[in-house]
Coordinates of C-alpha atoms in Angstrom, one line a residue:
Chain T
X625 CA 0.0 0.0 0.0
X626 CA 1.0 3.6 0.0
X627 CA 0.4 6.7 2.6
X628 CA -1.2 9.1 1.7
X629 CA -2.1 12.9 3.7
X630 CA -3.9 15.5 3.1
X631 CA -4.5 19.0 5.0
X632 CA -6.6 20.7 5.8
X633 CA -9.1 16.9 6.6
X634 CA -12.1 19.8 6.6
X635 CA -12.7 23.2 5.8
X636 CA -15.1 26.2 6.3
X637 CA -14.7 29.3 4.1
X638 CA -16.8 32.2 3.1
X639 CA -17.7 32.4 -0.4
X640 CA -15.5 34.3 -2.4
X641 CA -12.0 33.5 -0.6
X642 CA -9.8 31.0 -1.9
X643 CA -8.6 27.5 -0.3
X644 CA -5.3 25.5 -0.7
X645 CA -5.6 21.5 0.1
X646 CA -2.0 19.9 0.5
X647 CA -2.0 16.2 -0.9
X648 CA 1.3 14.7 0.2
X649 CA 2.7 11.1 -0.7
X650 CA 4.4 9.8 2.6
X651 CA 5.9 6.5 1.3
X652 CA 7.3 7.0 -2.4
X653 CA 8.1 9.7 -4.6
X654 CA 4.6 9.9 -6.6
X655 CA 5.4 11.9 -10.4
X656 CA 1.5 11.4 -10.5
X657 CA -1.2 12.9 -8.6
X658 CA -5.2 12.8 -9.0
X659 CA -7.3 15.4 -7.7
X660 CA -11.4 14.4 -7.5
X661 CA -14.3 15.3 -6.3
X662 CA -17.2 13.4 -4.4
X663 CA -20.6 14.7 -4.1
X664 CA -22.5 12.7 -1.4
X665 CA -23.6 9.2 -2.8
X666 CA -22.2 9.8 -6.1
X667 CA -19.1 8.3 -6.7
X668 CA -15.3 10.1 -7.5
X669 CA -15.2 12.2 -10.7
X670 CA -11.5 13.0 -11.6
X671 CA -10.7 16.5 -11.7
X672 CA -7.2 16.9 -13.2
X673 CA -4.1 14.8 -13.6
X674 CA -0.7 16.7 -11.7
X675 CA 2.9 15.5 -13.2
X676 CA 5.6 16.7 -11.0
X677 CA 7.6 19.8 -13.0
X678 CA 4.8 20.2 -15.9
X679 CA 1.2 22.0 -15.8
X680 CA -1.7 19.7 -14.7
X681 CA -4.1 18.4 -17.3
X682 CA -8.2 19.1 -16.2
X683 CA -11.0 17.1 -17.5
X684 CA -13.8 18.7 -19.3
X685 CA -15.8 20.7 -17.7
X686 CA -13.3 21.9 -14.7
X687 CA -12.1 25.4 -14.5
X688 CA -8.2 25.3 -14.7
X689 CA -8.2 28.9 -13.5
X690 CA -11.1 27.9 -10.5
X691 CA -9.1 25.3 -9.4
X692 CA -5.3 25.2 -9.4
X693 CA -2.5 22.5 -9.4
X694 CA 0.7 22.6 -8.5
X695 CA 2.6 19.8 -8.4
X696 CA 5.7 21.5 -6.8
X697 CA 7.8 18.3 -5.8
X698 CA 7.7 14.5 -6.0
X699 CA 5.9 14.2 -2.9
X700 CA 3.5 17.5 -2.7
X701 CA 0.6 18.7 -4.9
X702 CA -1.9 21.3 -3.8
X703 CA -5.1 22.3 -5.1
X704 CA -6.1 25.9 -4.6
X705 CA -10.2 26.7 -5.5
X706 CA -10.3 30.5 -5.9
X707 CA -13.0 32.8 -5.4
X708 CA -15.1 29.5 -3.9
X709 CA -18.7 29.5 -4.3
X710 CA -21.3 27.3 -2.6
X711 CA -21.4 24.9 -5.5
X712 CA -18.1 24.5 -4.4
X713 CA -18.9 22.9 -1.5
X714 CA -17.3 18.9 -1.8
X715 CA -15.3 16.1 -0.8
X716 CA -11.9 16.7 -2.2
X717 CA -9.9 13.7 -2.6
X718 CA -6.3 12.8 -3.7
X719 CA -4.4 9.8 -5.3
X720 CA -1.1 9.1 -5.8
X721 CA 0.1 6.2 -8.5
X722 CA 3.8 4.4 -7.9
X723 CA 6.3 4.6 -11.1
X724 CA 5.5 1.6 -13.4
X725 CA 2.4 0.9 -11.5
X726 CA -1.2 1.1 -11.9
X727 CA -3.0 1.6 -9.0
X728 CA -3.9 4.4 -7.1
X729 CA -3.7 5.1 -3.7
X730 CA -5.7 7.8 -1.8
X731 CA -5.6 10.1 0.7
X732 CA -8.5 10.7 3.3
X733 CA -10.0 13.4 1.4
X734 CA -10.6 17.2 2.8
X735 CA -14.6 18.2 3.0
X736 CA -15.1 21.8 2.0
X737 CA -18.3 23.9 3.1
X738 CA -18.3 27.1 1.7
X739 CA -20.5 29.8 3.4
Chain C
X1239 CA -18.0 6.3 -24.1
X1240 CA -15.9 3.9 -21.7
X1241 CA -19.0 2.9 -19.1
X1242 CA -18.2 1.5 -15.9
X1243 CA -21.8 -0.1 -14.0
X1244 CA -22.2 -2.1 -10.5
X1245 CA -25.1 -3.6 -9.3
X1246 CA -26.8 -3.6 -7.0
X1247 CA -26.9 -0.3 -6.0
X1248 CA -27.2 -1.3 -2.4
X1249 CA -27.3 -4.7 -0.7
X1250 CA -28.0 -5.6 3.0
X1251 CA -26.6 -8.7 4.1
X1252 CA -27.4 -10.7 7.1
X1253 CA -23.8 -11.6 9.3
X1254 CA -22.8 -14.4 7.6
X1255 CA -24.5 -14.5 4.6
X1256 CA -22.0 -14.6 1.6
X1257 CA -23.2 -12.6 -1.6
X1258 CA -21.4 -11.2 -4.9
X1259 CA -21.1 -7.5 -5.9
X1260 CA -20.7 -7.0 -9.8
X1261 CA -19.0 -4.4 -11.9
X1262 CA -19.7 -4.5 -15.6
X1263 CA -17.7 -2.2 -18.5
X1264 CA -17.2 -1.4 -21.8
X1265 CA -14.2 -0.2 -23.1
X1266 CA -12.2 -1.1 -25.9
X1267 CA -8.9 -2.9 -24.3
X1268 CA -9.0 -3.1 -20.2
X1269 CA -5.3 -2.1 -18.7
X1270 CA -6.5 -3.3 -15.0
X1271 CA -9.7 -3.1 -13.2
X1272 CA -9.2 -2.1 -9.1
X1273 CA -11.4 -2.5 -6.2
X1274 CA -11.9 0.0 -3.5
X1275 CA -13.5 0.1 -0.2
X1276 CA -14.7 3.5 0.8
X1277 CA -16.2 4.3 4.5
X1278 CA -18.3 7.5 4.8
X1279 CA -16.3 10.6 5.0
X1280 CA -13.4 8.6 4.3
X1281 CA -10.8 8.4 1.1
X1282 CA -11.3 4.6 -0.7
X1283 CA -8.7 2.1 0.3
X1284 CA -6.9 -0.1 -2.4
X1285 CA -8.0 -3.4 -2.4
X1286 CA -7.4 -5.4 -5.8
X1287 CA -6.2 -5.3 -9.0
X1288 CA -7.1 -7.4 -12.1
X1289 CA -5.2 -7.3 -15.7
X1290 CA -6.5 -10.4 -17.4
X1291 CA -9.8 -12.3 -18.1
X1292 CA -9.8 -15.5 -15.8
X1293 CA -7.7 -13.7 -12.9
X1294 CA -8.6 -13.9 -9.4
X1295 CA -7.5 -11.7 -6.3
X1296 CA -8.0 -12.9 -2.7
X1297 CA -7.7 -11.2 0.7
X1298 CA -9.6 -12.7 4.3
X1299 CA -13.3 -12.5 2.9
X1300 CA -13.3 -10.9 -0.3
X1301 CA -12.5 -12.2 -3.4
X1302 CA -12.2 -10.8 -6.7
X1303 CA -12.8 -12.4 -10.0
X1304 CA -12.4 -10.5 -13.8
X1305 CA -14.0 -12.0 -16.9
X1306 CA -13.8 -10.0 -20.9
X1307 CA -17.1 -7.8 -19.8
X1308 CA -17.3 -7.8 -15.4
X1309 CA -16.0 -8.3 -12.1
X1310 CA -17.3 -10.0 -9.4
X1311 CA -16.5 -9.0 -5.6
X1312 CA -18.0 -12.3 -3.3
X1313 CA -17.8 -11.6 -0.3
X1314 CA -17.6 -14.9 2.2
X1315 CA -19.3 -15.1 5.4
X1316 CA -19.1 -11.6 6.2
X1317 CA -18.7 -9.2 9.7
X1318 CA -20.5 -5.8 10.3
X1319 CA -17.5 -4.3 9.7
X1320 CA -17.6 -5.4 6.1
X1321 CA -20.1 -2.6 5.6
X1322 CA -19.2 -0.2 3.4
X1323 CA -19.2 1.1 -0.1
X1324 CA -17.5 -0.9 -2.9
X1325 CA -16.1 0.8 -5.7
X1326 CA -14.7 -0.4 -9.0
X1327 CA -12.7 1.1 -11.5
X1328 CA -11.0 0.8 -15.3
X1329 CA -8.5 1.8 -17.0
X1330 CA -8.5 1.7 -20.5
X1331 CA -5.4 1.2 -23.0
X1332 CA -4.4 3.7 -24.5
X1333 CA -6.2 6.1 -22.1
X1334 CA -3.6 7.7 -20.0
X1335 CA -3.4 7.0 -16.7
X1336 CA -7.0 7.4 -15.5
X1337 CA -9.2 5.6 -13.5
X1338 CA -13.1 5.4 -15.0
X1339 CA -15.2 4.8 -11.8
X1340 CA -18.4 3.1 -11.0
X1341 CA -20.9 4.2 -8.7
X1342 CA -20.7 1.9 -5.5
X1343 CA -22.4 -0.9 -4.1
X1344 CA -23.2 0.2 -0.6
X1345 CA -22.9 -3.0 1.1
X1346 CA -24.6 -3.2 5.0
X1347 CA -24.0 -6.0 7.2
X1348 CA -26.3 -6.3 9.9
X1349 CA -25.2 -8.1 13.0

């Protein structure tokens, strides 16, 4: 298996201001992160693929500029949602995938409420 | 369009009572097809993966099985703490690196 954190586990902000989840990969040096979103009793849509070094590629339909990636090392990518909006409100979760591997691996995921 | 399915949507299970949770796709070439358990508020935790038609995947009470169209989860003789929801995903050749996910079996195990 693989260890994974993320931080902050739950948020609260006011709509309008921006928030910065930390997904870090505690066991292996991950080139590849997953960022997705769960809306209650749906299952995990995938919001972006992070490579370490390179920009992050979004699916269609998510807002590069709403929702930022940076993959700044092997072992830390961050999501930033700017200028959050109810709709925003979500269970954020990360995933990390071992070199050569095919699996992911996720972390606990960080429930955001915005006001 | 890659389609991932599980059924049922939920199951309740007597302690004990074994039963099989499936996962059915279509895509055009399957890289691997993963198992996850996921407890409310909680990120899913890794539990199989399958390559090949005719592999099988075992660990304590759960066994996983993959044929050319669907996966079967069977779950033997299981606990209350067995409840949770099941998730299954694919990845496609040729398709990057992402996962395709299904949308949970909730499995409850009543004591």
């Amino acid at each position: 298996g693989a260890v994974v954190s993320q931080h902050p586990s739950w948020v609260i902000c006011k709509s309008g201001t921006s928030v910065k989840i930390e997904c870090r990969s505690l066991d292996f040096q991950a080139t590849t992160m997953f960022w997705y979103r769960q809306f209650p009793k749906q299952s995990l849509m995938l919001m972006a693929t992070s490579n370490e070094g390179s920009k992050a590629t979004y699916e269609q339909g998510v807002e590069k500029d709403k929702f930022l990636i940076n993959h700044a090392s092997l072992t830390l990518s961050t999501l930033t949602v700017t200028s959050a909006h109810p709709e925003d409100s979500s269970f954020y979760i990360c995933s990390v995938r071992r070199l050569g591997r095919y699996e992911q691996y996720f972390g606990p995921g960080t429930r955001l409420t915005v006001t | 369009e890659d389609q991932v399915t599980q059924s049922p949507e939920a199951l309740r299970l007597q302690e004990g009572e074994s039963s099989s949770l499936n996962c059915s796709y279509t895509v055009s070439g399957l890289r691997g097809l993963f198992w996850y358990r996921q407890d409310p508020g909680k990120g899913p935790e890794f539990l199989f993966t399958l390559y090949s038609a005719g592999e099988e995947k075992e660990k304590e009470r759960l066994k996983a099985t993959l044929t050319k169209k669907e996966s079967f989860l069977h779950i033997t003789a299981p606990k209350p703490e067995d409840s949770a929801t099941y998730l299954c995903a694919v990845q496609e050749d040729n398709y990057g690196q992402n996962f395709v996910f299904g949308p949970g079996t909730r499995l409850s195990v009543l004591p």
